[in-house]
PDB file of C-alpha atoms in Angstrom:
ATOM      1  CA  GLY A 198       0.110  -0.038  -0.128  1.00  0.00           C
ATOM      2  CA  ILE A 199       0.830   3.593  -0.206  1.00  0.00           C
ATOM      3  CA  GLN A 200       3.275   4.956   2.499  1.00  0.00           C
ATOM      4  CA  VAL A 201       2.849   8.552   4.081  1.00  0.00           C
ATOM      5  CA  GLU A 202       5.170  10.422   5.712  1.00  0.00           C
ATOM      6  CA  GLN A 203       5.093  13.521   7.585  1.00  0.00           C
ATOM      7  CA  SER A 204       7.502  16.054   8.675  1.00  0.00           C
ATOM      8  CA  PRO A 205       8.442  17.361  11.054  1.00  0.00           C
ATOM      9  CA  PRO A 206       7.108  15.043  13.695  1.00  0.00           C
ATOM     10  CA  ASP A 207       6.977  17.644  16.373  1.00  0.00           C
ATOM     11  CA  LEU A 208       7.078  21.620  16.046  1.00  0.00           C
ATOM     12  CA  ILE A 209       6.967  24.236  18.724  1.00  0.00           C
ATOM     13  CA  LEU A 210       6.145  27.734  18.001  1.00  0.00           C
ATOM     14  CA  GLN A 211       5.842  31.068  19.474  1.00  0.00           C
ATOM     15  CA  GLU A 212       2.319  32.434  18.759  1.00  0.00           C
ATOM     16  CA  GLY A 213       2.289  34.529  15.651  1.00  0.00           C
ATOM     17  CA  ALA A 214       4.825  32.662  14.213  1.00  0.00           C
ATOM     18  CA  ASN A 215       4.306  30.821  10.694  1.00  0.00           C
ATOM     19  CA  SER A 216       4.975  27.089  10.027  1.00  0.00           C
ATOM     20  CA  THR A 217       4.892  24.493   6.899  1.00  0.00           C
ATOM     21  CA  LEU A 218       4.156  20.775   7.684  1.00  0.00           C
ATOM     22  CA  ARG A 219       4.919  18.363   4.963  1.00  0.00           C
ATOM     23  CA  CYS A 220       3.225  15.314   3.519  1.00  0.00           C
ATOM     24  CA  ASN A 221       5.147  13.113   1.222  1.00  0.00           C
ATOM     25  CA  PHE A 222       3.533   9.825  -0.137  1.00  0.00           C
ATOM     26  CA  SER A 223       5.082   6.972  -1.938  1.00  0.00           C
ATOM     27  CA  ASP A 224       2.547   6.573  -4.982  1.00  0.00           C
ATOM     28  CA  SER A 225       0.440   8.683  -7.145  1.00  0.00           C
ATOM     29  CA  VAL A 226      -2.759   9.554  -5.501  1.00  0.00           C
ATOM     30  CA  ASN A 227      -5.762  11.108  -6.506  1.00  0.00           C
ATOM     31  CA  ASN A 228      -7.301  12.373  -3.280  1.00  0.00           C
ATOM     32  CA  LEU A 229      -5.281  13.888  -0.232  1.00  0.00           C
ATOM     33  CA  GLN A 230      -7.055  15.307   2.801  1.00  0.00           C
ATOM     34  CA  TRP A 231      -5.588  17.052   5.864  1.00  0.00           C
ATOM     35  CA  PHE A 232      -6.971  17.095   9.502  1.00  0.00           C
ATOM     36  CA  HIS A 233      -6.399  18.570  12.874  1.00  0.00           C
ATOM     37  CA  GLN A 234      -6.976  16.646  15.829  1.00  0.00           C
ATOM     38  CA  ASN A 235      -7.492  18.567  18.840  1.00  0.00           C
ATOM     39  CA  PRO A 236      -6.515  17.866  22.483  1.00  0.00           C
ATOM     40  CA  TRP A 237      -9.947  16.072  23.037  1.00  0.00           C
ATOM     41  CA  GLY A 238      -9.211  13.801  20.062  1.00  0.00           C
ATOM     42  CA  GLN A 239     -11.727  15.075  17.532  1.00  0.00           C
ATOM     43  CA  LEU A 240     -10.523  15.232  14.057  1.00  0.00           C
ATOM     44  CA  ILE A 241     -11.465  18.384  12.212  1.00  0.00           C
ATOM     45  CA  ASN A 242     -11.369  18.407   8.189  1.00  0.00           C
ATOM     46  CA  LEU A 243      -9.104  21.011   7.037  1.00  0.00           C
ATOM     47  CA  PHE A 244      -8.607  20.418   3.101  1.00  0.00           C
ATOM     48  CA  TYR A 245      -9.615  18.016   0.732  1.00  0.00           C
ATOM     49  CA  ILE A 246      -6.854  18.456  -1.848  1.00  0.00           C
ATOM     50  CA  PRO A 247      -6.039  16.270  -4.492  1.00  0.00           C
ATOM     51  CA  SER A 248      -3.992  18.938  -6.371  1.00  0.00           C
ATOM     52  CA  GLY A 249      -3.521  22.635  -6.391  1.00  0.00           C
ATOM     53  CA  THR A 250      -3.815  25.132  -3.911  1.00  0.00           C
ATOM     54  CA  LYS A 251      -6.520  26.088  -1.059  1.00  0.00           C
ATOM     55  CA  GLN A 252      -6.945  28.411   1.567  1.00  0.00           C
ATOM     56  CA  ASN A 253      -9.110  28.929   4.526  1.00  0.00           C
ATOM     57  CA  GLY A 254      -8.563  31.724   6.460  1.00  0.00           C
ATOM     58  CA  ARG A 255      -4.895  31.498   8.180  1.00  0.00           C
ATOM     59  CA  LEU A 256      -4.098  27.934   6.785  1.00  0.00           C
ATOM     60  CA  SER A 257      -3.634  27.234   3.153  1.00  0.00           C
ATOM     61  CA  ALA A 258      -2.550  23.751   1.534  1.00  0.00           C
ATOM     62  CA  THR A 259      -0.751  22.826  -1.697  1.00  0.00           C
ATOM     63  CA  THR A 260      -0.645  19.381  -3.452  1.00  0.00           C
ATOM     64  CA  VAL A 261       1.839  18.444  -6.375  1.00  0.00           C
ATOM     65  CA  ALA A 262       0.591  15.124  -7.103  1.00  0.00           C
ATOM     66  CA  THR A 263       3.056  14.770  -9.822  1.00  0.00           C
ATOM     67  CA  GLU A 264       5.807  15.288  -7.120  1.00  0.00           C
ATOM     68  CA  ARG A 265       4.176  13.070  -4.501  1.00  0.00           C
ATOM     69  CA  TYR A 266       3.931  15.610  -1.994  1.00  0.00           C
ATOM     70  CA  SER A 267       1.453  17.991  -0.089  1.00  0.00           C
ATOM     71  CA  LEU A 268       2.181  20.924   2.457  1.00  0.00           C
ATOM     72  CA  LEU A 269       0.219  22.747   4.894  1.00  0.00           C
ATOM     73  CA  TYR A 270       0.920  26.368   5.794  1.00  0.00           C
ATOM     74  CA  ILE A 271      -0.074  27.908   9.033  1.00  0.00           C
ATOM     75  CA  SER A 272       0.392  31.777   9.358  1.00  0.00           C
ATOM     76  CA  SER A 273       0.365  33.864  12.473  1.00  0.00           C
ATOM     77  CA  SER A 274      -0.474  30.732  14.851  1.00  0.00           C
ATOM     78  CA  GLN A 275      -2.443  30.997  17.606  1.00  0.00           C
ATOM     79  CA  THR A 276      -2.557  28.770  20.851  1.00  0.00           C
ATOM     80  CA  THR A 277      -5.558  27.006  19.526  1.00  0.00           C
ATOM     81  CA  ASP A 278      -3.804  25.588  16.580  1.00  0.00           C
ATOM     82  CA  SER A 279      -1.803  23.097  19.062  1.00  0.00           C
ATOM     83  CA  GLY A 280      -2.649  19.538  18.376  1.00  0.00           C
ATOM     84  CA  VAL A 281      -1.523  16.740  15.765  1.00  0.00           C
ATOM     85  CA  TYR A 282      -1.907  17.688  12.054  1.00  0.00           C
ATOM     86  CA  PHE A 283      -2.614  14.639   9.776  1.00  0.00           C
ATOM     87  CA  CYS A 284      -2.374  13.827   6.202  1.00  0.00           C
ATOM     88  CA  ALA A 285      -4.229  11.039   4.829  1.00  0.00           C
ATOM     89  CA  VAL A 286      -4.467   9.328   1.277  1.00  0.00           C
ATOM     90  CA  VAL A 287      -8.278   9.198   1.128  1.00  0.00           C
ATOM     91  CA  HIS A 288      -8.642   6.280  -1.006  1.00  0.00           C
ATOM     92  CA  ASP A 289      -6.804   3.762   1.049  1.00  0.00           C
ATOM     93  CA  MET A 290      -7.241   5.990   4.143  1.00  0.00           C
ATOM     94  CA  ARG A 291      -3.520   5.701   5.235  1.00  0.00           C
ATOM     95  CA  PHE A 292      -2.779   8.310   7.743  1.00  0.00           C
ATOM     96  CA  GLY A 293       0.792   9.897   8.233  1.00  0.00           C
ATOM     97  CA  ALA A 294       2.126   9.650  11.589  1.00  0.00           C
ATOM     98  CA  GLY A 295       1.275  13.046  12.245  1.00  0.00           C
ATOM     99  CA  THR A 296       3.187  16.284  13.305  1.00  0.00           C
ATOM    100  CA  ARG A 297       2.366  17.488  16.564  1.00  0.00           C
ATOM    101  CA  LEU A 298       2.110  21.192  16.948  1.00  0.00           C
ATOM    102  CA  THR A 299       2.253  23.169  20.260  1.00  0.00           C
ATOM    103  CA  VAL A 300       1.887  26.791  20.018  1.00  0.00           C
ATOM    104  CA  LYS A 301       3.034  28.790  23.024  1.00  0.00           C
ATOM    105  CA  PRO A 302       1.742  32.129  24.246  1.00  0.00           C
TER     106      PRO A 302
ATOM    107  CA  GLY B 243     -21.067  20.729   6.693  1.00  0.00           C
ATOM    108  CA  ALA B 244     -21.415  16.780   7.116  1.00  0.00           C
ATOM    109  CA  VAL B 245     -21.588  15.815  10.883  1.00  0.00           C
ATOM    110  CA  VAL B 246     -20.961  12.188  12.025  1.00  0.00           C
ATOM    111  CA  SER B 247     -21.763  11.408  15.833  1.00  0.00           C
ATOM    112  CA  GLN B 248     -20.460   8.518  17.875  1.00  0.00           C
ATOM    113  CA  HIS B 249     -21.924   6.966  20.948  1.00  0.00           C
ATOM    114  CA  PRO B 250     -20.918   6.576  24.066  1.00  0.00           C
ATOM    115  CA  SER B 251     -18.065   9.024  23.946  1.00  0.00           C
ATOM    116  CA  TRP B 252     -16.421   7.073  26.656  1.00  0.00           C
ATOM    117  CA  VAL B 253     -17.105   3.571  28.129  1.00  0.00           C
ATOM    118  CA  ILE B 254     -15.475   1.813  31.019  1.00  0.00           C
ATOM    119  CA  CYS B 255     -16.145  -2.200  31.011  1.00  0.00           C
ATOM    120  CA  LYS B 256     -15.083  -5.229  32.752  1.00  0.00           C
ATOM    121  CA  SER B 257     -13.014  -7.656  31.043  1.00  0.00           C
ATOM    122  CA  GLY B 258     -15.122 -10.323  29.095  1.00  0.00           C
ATOM    123  CA  THR B 259     -17.958  -7.982  28.591  1.00  0.00           C
ATOM    124  CA  SER B 260     -18.840  -6.694  25.260  1.00  0.00           C
ATOM    125  CA  VAL B 261     -19.438  -3.126  24.051  1.00  0.00           C
ATOM    126  CA  LYS B 262     -21.152  -1.598  21.452  1.00  0.00           C
ATOM    127  CA  ILE B 263     -20.161   1.518  19.817  1.00  0.00           C
ATOM    128  CA  GLU B 264     -22.726   3.549  17.370  1.00  0.00           C
ATOM    129  CA  CYS B 265     -21.388   5.688  14.515  1.00  0.00           C
ATOM    130  CA  ARG B 266     -24.042   7.813  12.623  1.00  0.00           C
ATOM    131  CA  SER B 267     -24.135  10.062   9.711  1.00  0.00           C
ATOM    132  CA  LEU B 268     -26.681  12.944  10.973  1.00  0.00           C
ATOM    133  CA  ASP B 269     -27.132  14.751   7.740  1.00  0.00           C
ATOM    134  CA  PHE B 270     -25.825  12.737   4.736  1.00  0.00           C
ATOM    135  CA  GLN B 271     -25.963   9.345   3.765  1.00  0.00           C
ATOM    136  CA  ALA B 272     -23.094   7.082   4.181  1.00  0.00           C
ATOM    137  CA  THR B 273     -22.716   4.174   1.769  1.00  0.00           C
ATOM    138  CA  THR B 274     -19.227   3.446   3.226  1.00  0.00           C
ATOM    139  CA  MET B 275     -18.077   3.983   6.796  1.00  0.00           C
ATOM    140  CA  PHE B 276     -14.894   3.189   8.529  1.00  0.00           C
ATOM    141  CA  TRP B 277     -13.613   2.381  11.604  1.00  0.00           C
ATOM    142  CA  TYR B 278     -10.101   3.199  13.137  1.00  0.00           C
ATOM    143  CA  ARG B 279      -8.308   2.754  16.734  1.00  0.00           C
ATOM    144  CA  GLN B 280      -5.731   5.107  18.093  1.00  0.00           C
ATOM    145  CA  PHE B 281      -3.119   4.330  20.561  1.00  0.00           C
ATOM    146  CA  PRO B 282      -2.023   7.366  22.763  1.00  0.00           C
ATOM    147  CA  LYS B 283       0.559   9.390  20.996  1.00  0.00           C
ATOM    148  CA  GLN B 284      -0.004   7.306  17.648  1.00  0.00           C
ATOM    149  CA  SER B 285      -1.534   7.697  14.493  1.00  0.00           C
ATOM    150  CA  LEU B 286      -4.802   6.124  13.334  1.00  0.00           C
ATOM    151  CA  MET B 287      -4.886   2.927  12.188  1.00  0.00           C
ATOM    152  CA  LEU B 288      -7.725   1.589   9.860  1.00  0.00           C
ATOM    153  CA  MET B 289      -9.736  -1.567  11.426  1.00  0.00           C
ATOM    154  CA  ALA B 290     -12.253  -2.046   8.791  1.00  0.00           C
ATOM    155  CA  THR B 291     -14.417  -0.758   6.146  1.00  0.00           C
ATOM    156  CA  SER B 292     -18.034  -0.981   6.456  1.00  0.00           C
ATOM    157  CA  ASN B 293     -20.727  -0.984   3.756  1.00  0.00           C
ATOM    158  CA  GLU B 294     -24.307  -0.607   3.971  1.00  0.00           C
ATOM    159  CA  GLY B 295     -25.901  -3.844   3.483  1.00  0.00           C
ATOM    160  CA  SER B 296     -23.084  -6.069   3.183  1.00  0.00           C
ATOM    161  CA  LYS B 297     -20.112  -7.492   5.467  1.00  0.00           C
ATOM    162  CA  ALA B 298     -17.491  -5.367   6.422  1.00  0.00           C
ATOM    163  CA  THR B 299     -14.014  -5.669   5.266  1.00  0.00           C
ATOM    164  CA  TYR B 300     -11.167  -6.004   7.819  1.00  0.00           C
ATOM    165  CA  GLU B 301      -7.762  -4.875   7.627  1.00  0.00           C
ATOM    166  CA  GLN B 302      -4.888  -7.682   8.146  1.00  0.00           C
ATOM    167  CA  GLY B 303      -4.539  -8.516  11.557  1.00  0.00           C
ATOM    168  CA  VAL B 304      -7.908  -7.237  12.790  1.00  0.00           C
ATOM    169  CA  GLU B 305     -10.008 -10.069  14.118  1.00  0.00           C
ATOM    170  CA  LYS B 306     -13.312 -10.103  12.858  1.00  0.00           C
ATOM    171  CA  ASP B 307     -15.040 -12.377  15.490  1.00  0.00           C
ATOM    172  CA  LYS B 308     -13.590  -9.847  18.195  1.00  0.00           C
ATOM    173  CA  PHE B 309     -14.874  -6.580  16.296  1.00  0.00           C
ATOM    174  CA  LEU B 310     -17.999  -7.420  14.947  1.00  0.00           C
ATOM    175  CA  ILE B 311     -19.267  -4.134  12.614  1.00  0.00           C
ATOM    176  CA  ASN B 312     -22.946  -4.021  11.215  1.00  0.00           C
ATOM    177  CA  HIS B 313     -23.859  -1.401   8.817  1.00  0.00           C
ATOM    178  CA  ALA B 314     -27.581  -1.927   8.455  1.00  0.00           C
ATOM    179  CA  SER B 315     -28.555   1.548   7.276  1.00  0.00           C
ATOM    180  CA  LEU B 316     -27.396   4.525   5.354  1.00  0.00           C
ATOM    181  CA  THR B 317     -26.706   6.561   8.620  1.00  0.00           C
ATOM    182  CA  LEU B 318     -25.771   3.627  11.002  1.00  0.00           C
ATOM    183  CA  SER B 319     -22.668   1.391  11.640  1.00  0.00           C
ATOM    184  CA  THR B 320     -22.001  -0.100  14.910  1.00  0.00           C
ATOM    185  CA  LEU B 321     -18.500  -1.771  16.299  1.00  0.00           C
ATOM    186  CA  THR B 322     -18.973  -4.397  19.066  1.00  0.00           C
ATOM    187  CA  VAL B 323     -15.850  -5.340  20.528  1.00  0.00           C
ATOM    188  CA  THR B 324     -16.739  -8.876  22.124  1.00  0.00           C
ATOM    189  CA  SER B 325     -15.170 -10.266  25.239  1.00  0.00           C
ATOM    190  CA  ALA B 326     -13.118  -6.915  25.909  1.00  0.00           C
ATOM    191  CA  HIS B 327      -9.832  -7.338  27.259  1.00  0.00           C
ATOM    192  CA  PRO B 328      -7.456  -4.499  28.704  1.00  0.00           C
ATOM    193  CA  GLU B 329      -5.404  -4.333  25.580  1.00  0.00           C
ATOM    194  CA  ASP B 330      -8.679  -3.502  23.454  1.00  0.00           C
ATOM    195  CA  SER B 331      -8.543  -0.362  25.689  1.00  0.00           C
ATOM    196  CA  SER B 332      -7.949   2.440  23.238  1.00  0.00           C
ATOM    197  CA  PHE B 333      -9.679   5.407  21.237  1.00  0.00           C
ATOM    198  CA  TYR B 334     -11.967   4.162  18.511  1.00  0.00           C
ATOM    199  CA  ILE B 335     -13.015   6.829  15.650  1.00  0.00           C
ATOM    200  CA  CYS B 336     -15.301   6.164  12.890  1.00  0.00           C
ATOM    201  CA  SER B 337     -15.641   8.213   9.759  1.00  0.00           C
ATOM    202  CA  ALA B 338     -18.136   8.238   6.818  1.00  0.00           C
ATOM    203  CA  ARG B 339     -17.799   9.113   3.283  1.00  0.00           C
ATOM    204  CA  ASP B 340     -20.279  11.351   1.815  1.00  0.00           C
ATOM    205  CA  LEU B 341     -20.766  10.224  -1.838  1.00  0.00           C
ATOM    206  CA  SER B 342     -23.672  12.717  -2.923  1.00  0.00           C
ATOM    207  CA  GLY B 343     -21.228  15.116  -4.722  1.00  0.00           C
ATOM    208  CA  TRP B 344     -18.747  12.376  -6.224  1.00  0.00           C
ATOM    209  CA  VAL B 345     -15.834  13.714  -3.507  1.00  0.00           C
ATOM    210  CA  TYR B 346     -14.184  11.352  -1.449  1.00  0.00           C
ATOM    211  CA  GLU B 347     -13.783  13.525   1.744  1.00  0.00           C
ATOM    212  CA  GLN B 348     -14.124  11.579   4.916  1.00  0.00           C
ATOM    213  CA  TYR B 349     -16.040  13.174   7.870  1.00  0.00           C
ATOM    214  CA  PHE B 350     -14.959  11.933  11.459  1.00  0.00           C
ATOM    215  CA  GLY B 351     -16.901  11.302  14.559  1.00  0.00           C
ATOM    216  CA  PRO B 352     -15.720  12.635  17.796  1.00  0.00           C
ATOM    217  CA  GLY B 353     -14.525   9.093  18.891  1.00  0.00           C
ATOM    218  CA  THR B 354     -15.099   6.734  21.715  1.00  0.00           C
ATOM    219  CA  ARG B 355     -12.431   5.987  24.517  1.00  0.00           C
ATOM    220  CA  LEU B 356     -12.779   2.608  25.694  1.00  0.00           C
ATOM    221  CA  THR B 357     -11.181   1.710  28.908  1.00  0.00           C
ATOM    222  CA  VAL B 358     -11.410  -2.198  29.857  1.00  0.00           C
ATOM    223  CA  THR B 359     -10.692  -3.294  33.516  1.00  0.00           C
TER     224      THR B 359
END
């Protein structure tokens, strides 16, 4: 099956900083999602992004399917952005290991 | 947006008993639902794919006789952990796929935290 790798595994930011999270996948995919898991365990859909770029407020994502990676950008981070960010290849529902983000006030 | 509920949100049971977890799509029909388990500080692991009206498809290494899945309607799937043991303690999450727009986006329930004593 498809392998999904995320980096970095852990990220600590000061409030207001920007960050980029990366997701690499081992084979061509035609659907990819980014999720945020909050401290209570709830998974929140951020982006369904098989290709191209999408933006939602302070968050944006870009998937370059031909080069097998996707990026999640968080700008002007806030403490509420803390949690774990997962990317997943939707068709196989294979998740990456996640990036644990901590935003400090 | 699409909403998926799970019930209960947490449960404590004694070793040897069975526990049923419900997953419902509230505002859309889900021909396919998925069940995951997540151990602390780990990623989600797909356990099985549940299709309405047919038998679930289990991932390799998941005991189908222990984790019984039933998808009786387009809005409800259930996971029953039979003869639970402490090693079954975990966070169980379901998701549902809304195919009305022919998009494979998935929506997740809030999860059920199972503790077996």
